[in-house]
Amino acid sequence: MDSPEGATIRSEQKFRKFLKSLVRKQPRDLLLVIGTGVSAAVAPGIPALCSWRSCIEAVLGAAEQLEVLHPGDVAEFRNKVMKERDLLVVAHDLIRKMSPRTGDTKPNFFQDCLMEVFDNLEQHIQNPVVLQSILRLMERGTMVLTTNYDNLLEIFGQQQGKPMESLDLKDKDKVLQWARGHVKYGVLHIHGLYTDPCGMVLDPSGYKDVTQDPEVMEVLQNLYRTKSFLFLGCGETLRDQIFQALFLYTVKNKVDLEHYMLVLKENEDHFFKLQADMLLHGIKVVSYGDCFQQFPEYVQDLTAQICKQRSPDAERVDSTTPLGTSCVDCAKRKLGESGTDSKRIKGSANDIPTLQ
């Protein structure tokens, strides 16, 4: 049986209102940005997935056990984690400390520590509700990028029989295919993936080949101009230097855009200030509730609302068939009498997505 707390959460979610400007989006018009909050909801048993602070602390613990970082350096970084507000800077410094001094991207001990921390991820998926919702949107054309090192979404998607692909910014051809909508189940990891010894980057300087490539940058920035980004579990993403370099600071007239960010509303003053500040970036901040446990069901219900929307293809069919899709054969005969090609109508009817 459900606990009283769980029943209360579901009751609150059941009657929650959603922004119509968001739920009326077609899935293919959305691009999901996945942060640590998604991983924390899916695999709460791995503390390193819960936040950048937890991730750095777990990496330091692994470095200590594997003896790949001097004890004095471990103590210094633990002190930084406690005091430093910008944890991405700490993470960046830690990667540098555990990498070759040449400055370029080479195999490093940071990756070994992450592999230790993220060992056997598939065994730790406890609450796949958010991943199920993301896959449901991807089936309908939604694109996905993430700041996370883990590949929980790809693991879960493969378990569901989906041809998932993990992409990083260093594979130009794949990035261009993904950005143009040709990799349906591709997940772009803008920091790289923990399984790739050379692919982890936190500093834009590590992606000079990308940021200085006009073709790639134009395609990526066009996504920010033409798609509605939906930020899920992204507490630190807008301060992320790579995300800023790719999207936030390179696209002009952001106030004219319409993006969305789901956040926890712990403090009303902070929440409404964040709303006002983010509107300047073209981002509408939306509360999913006042406790993190509400996040998975909110995403599930939001996804259901978005997937209820009829596609333009379906509406074109219905505008041709006065009695709706149940009378397509009548429409064919009627259009056939007027000389219209009935094969095109048949194709349109078959294009109507099956809602789940």
mmCIF file of N, CA and C in Angstrom, residues 28-31 141-145 167 169 171-188 213-227 229 247:
data_model
loop_
_atom_site.group_PDB
_atom_site.id
_atom_site.type_symbol
_atom_site.label_atom_id
_atom_site.label_comp_id
_atom_site.label_asym_id
_atom_site.label_seq_id
_atom_site.Cartn_x
_atom_site.Cartn_y
_atom_site.Cartn_z
ATOM 1 N N ARG A 28 8.705 16.844 -31.303
ATOM 2 C CA ARG A 28 9.857 17.105 -32.167
ATOM 3 C C ARG A 28 10.340 18.555 -32.081
ATOM 4 N N ASP A 29 9.560 19.413 -31.430
ATOM 5 C CA ASP A 29 9.978 20.802 -31.234
ATOM 6 C C ASP A 29 10.737 21.002 -29.927
ATOM 7 N N LEU A 30 10.907 19.929 -29.154
ATOM 8 C CA LEU A 30 11.582 20.003 -27.862
ATOM 9 C C LEU A 30 12.990 19.418 -27.945
ATOM 10 N N LEU A 31 13.865 19.936 -27.087
ATOM 11 C CA LEU A 31 15.180 19.344 -26.880
ATOM 12 C C LEU A 31 15.391 19.260 -25.371
ATOM 13 N N GLY A 141 10.373 12.146 -31.587
ATOM 14 C CA GLY A 141 11.223 13.141 -32.237
ATOM 15 C C GLY A 141 11.931 14.120 -31.338
ATOM 16 N N THR A 142 11.778 14.015 -30.011
ATOM 17 C CA THR A 142 12.484 14.912 -29.103
ATOM 18 C C THR A 142 13.968 14.558 -29.069
ATOM 19 N N MET A 143 14.827 15.582 -29.102
ATOM 20 C CA MET A 143 16.269 15.369 -29.036
ATOM 21 C C MET A 143 16.728 15.486 -27.584
ATOM 22 N N VAL A 144 17.902 14.901 -27.292
ATOM 23 C CA VAL A 144 18.394 14.869 -25.910
ATOM 24 C C VAL A 144 19.889 15.169 -25.879
ATOM 25 N N LEU A 145 20.272 16.082 -24.980
ATOM 26 C CA LEU A 145 21.681 16.260 -24.643
ATOM 27 C C LEU A 145 21.804 16.253 -23.127
ATOM 28 N N LEU A 167 26.906 10.020 -27.844
ATOM 29 C CA LEU A 167 27.701 10.877 -28.721
ATOM 30 C C LEU A 167 28.460 11.888 -27.886
ATOM 31 N N LEU A 169 31.098 15.628 -28.387
ATOM 32 C CA LEU A 169 31.316 16.740 -29.301
ATOM 33 C C LEU A 169 32.543 16.571 -30.199
ATOM 34 N N ASP A 171 33.210 14.063 -32.146
ATOM 35 C CA ASP A 171 32.879 13.359 -33.384
ATOM 36 C C ASP A 171 32.007 14.287 -34.228
ATOM 37 N N LYS A 172 32.651 15.100 -35.042
ATOM 38 C CA LYS A 172 31.945 16.148 -35.787
ATOM 39 C C LYS A 172 30.829 15.587 -36.653
ATOM 40 N N ASP A 173 31.107 14.530 -37.401
ATOM 41 C CA ASP A 173 30.102 13.984 -38.315
ATOM 42 C C ASP A 173 28.854 13.538 -37.564
ATOM 43 N N LYS A 174 29.064 12.854 -36.427
ATOM 44 C CA LYS A 174 27.931 12.377 -35.647
ATOM 45 C C LYS A 174 27.153 13.537 -35.027
ATOM 46 N N VAL A 175 27.881 14.552 -34.576
ATOM 47 C CA VAL A 175 27.223 15.725 -33.979
ATOM 48 C C VAL A 175 26.346 16.419 -35.009
ATOM 49 N N LEU A 176 26.854 16.551 -36.228
ATOM 50 C CA LEU A 176 26.070 17.189 -37.286
ATOM 51 C C LEU A 176 24.838 16.355 -37.622
ATOM 52 N N GLN A 177 25.002 15.035 -37.696
ATOM 53 C CA GLN A 177 23.849 14.169 -37.953
ATOM 54 C C GLN A 177 22.803 14.310 -36.843
ATOM 55 N N TRP A 178 23.282 14.294 -35.594
ATOM 56 C CA TRP A 178 22.371 14.418 -34.448
ATOM 57 C C TRP A 178 21.642 15.760 -34.481
ATOM 58 N N ALA A 179 22.394 16.843 -34.685
ATOM 59 C CA ALA A 179 21.807 18.186 -34.663
ATOM 60 C C ALA A 179 20.797 18.379 -35.783
ATOM 61 N N ARG A 180 20.952 17.637 -36.860
ATOM 62 C CA ARG A 180 20.012 17.738 -37.987
ATOM 63 C C ARG A 180 18.869 16.729 -37.860
ATOM 64 N N GLY A 181 18.821 16.047 -36.728
ATOM 65 C CA GLY A 181 17.692 15.153 -36.454
ATOM 66 C C GLY A 181 17.785 13.783 -37.072
ATOM 67 N N HIS A 182 19.002 13.352 -37.413
ATOM 68 C CA HIS A 182 19.163 12.069 -38.102
ATOM 69 C C HIS A 182 19.594 10.932 -37.177
ATOM 70 N N VAL A 183 19.756 11.206 -35.881
ATOM 71 C CA VAL A 183 20.129 10.154 -34.920
ATOM 72 C C VAL A 183 19.032 10.132 -33.859
ATOM 73 N N LYS A 184 17.980 9.406 -34.148
ATOM 74 C CA LYS A 184 16.756 9.461 -33.336
ATOM 75 C C LYS A 184 17.004 9.143 -31.875
ATOM 76 N N TYR A 185 17.820 8.147 -31.594
ATOM 77 C CA TYR A 185 18.061 7.737 -30.212
ATOM 78 C C TYR A 185 19.478 8.105 -29.759
ATOM 79 N N GLY A 186 19.980 9.210 -30.287
ATOM 80 C CA GLY A 186 21.294 9.691 -29.886
ATOM 81 C C GLY A 186 21.212 10.594 -28.664
ATOM 82 N N VAL A 187 22.168 10.437 -27.750
ATOM 83 C CA VAL A 187 22.269 11.281 -26.557
ATOM 84 C C VAL A 187 23.621 11.973 -26.607
ATOM 85 N N LEU A 188 23.614 13.298 -26.738
ATOM 86 C CA LEU A 188 24.860 14.057 -26.849
ATOM 87 C C LEU A 188 25.370 14.405 -25.453
ATOM 88 N N ASP A 213 34.640 25.895 -35.129
ATOM 89 C CA ASP A 213 34.150 25.332 -36.385
ATOM 90 C C ASP A 213 32.811 25.991 -36.713
ATOM 91 N N PRO A 214 32.771 26.882 -37.712
ATOM 92 C CA PRO A 214 31.537 27.620 -38.020
ATOM 93 C C PRO A 214 30.358 26.716 -38.353
ATOM 94 N N GLU A 215 30.611 25.601 -39.047
ATOM 95 C CA GLU A 215 29.517 24.712 -39.442
ATOM 96 C C GLU A 215 28.861 24.075 -38.224
ATOM 97 N N VAL A 216 29.687 23.554 -37.324
ATOM 98 C CA VAL A 216 29.149 22.901 -36.124
ATOM 99 C C VAL A 216 28.444 23.908 -35.234
ATOM 100 N N MET A 217 29.077 25.060 -35.008
ATOM 101 C CA MET A 217 28.489 26.053 -34.114
ATOM 102 C C MET A 217 27.173 26.588 -34.664
ATOM 103 N N GLU A 218 27.085 26.767 -35.949
ATOM 104 C CA GLU A 218 25.842 27.272 -36.543
ATOM 105 C C GLU A 218 24.714 26.258 -36.365
ATOM 106 N N VAL A 219 25.023 24.978 -36.577
ATOM 107 C CA VAL A 219 24.003 23.944 -36.431
ATOM 108 C C VAL A 219 23.539 23.838 -34.978
ATOM 109 N N LEU A 220 24.476 23.884 -34.025
ATOM 110 C CA LEU A 220 24.122 23.788 -32.613
ATOM 111 C C LEU A 220 23.330 25.014 -32.153
ATOM 112 N N GLN A 221 23.785 26.197 -32.541
ATOM 113 C CA GLN A 221 23.097 27.426 -32.129
ATOM 114 C C GLN A 221 21.722 27.527 -32.763
ATOM 115 N N ASN A 222 21.584 26.965 -33.952
ATOM 116 C CA ASN A 222 20.271 26.964 -34.594
ATOM 117 C C ASN A 222 19.268 26.152 -33.782
ATOM 118 N N LEU A 223 19.750 25.112 -33.092
ATOM 119 C CA LEU A 223 18.868 24.345 -32.216
ATOM 120 C C LEU A 223 18.326 25.231 -31.096
ATOM 121 N N TYR A 224 19.182 26.052 -30.521
ATOM 122 C CA TYR A 224 18.753 26.910 -29.412
ATOM 123 C C TYR A 224 17.784 27.989 -29.884
ATOM 124 N N ARG A 225 17.898 28.347 -31.167
ATOM 125 C CA ARG A 225 16.993 29.356 -31.722
ATOM 126 C C ARG A 225 15.658 28.759 -32.152
ATOM 127 N N THR A 226 15.661 27.491 -32.574
ATOM 128 C CA THR A 226 14.458 26.924 -33.198
ATOM 129 C C THR A 226 13.741 25.873 -32.359
ATOM 130 N N LYS A 227 14.447 25.264 -31.402
ATOM 131 C CA LYS A 227 13.822 24.282 -30.513
ATOM 132 C C LYS A 227 13.482 24.947 -29.183
ATOM 133 N N PHE A 229 14.154 24.259 -25.501
ATOM 134 C CA PHE A 229 14.936 23.429 -24.597
ATOM 135 C C PHE A 229 14.140 23.224 -23.307
ATOM 136 N N PHE A 247 25.740 27.524 -26.385
ATOM 137 C CA PHE A 247 24.379 28.028 -26.559
ATOM 138 C C PHE A 247 24.132 29.393 -25.907
#
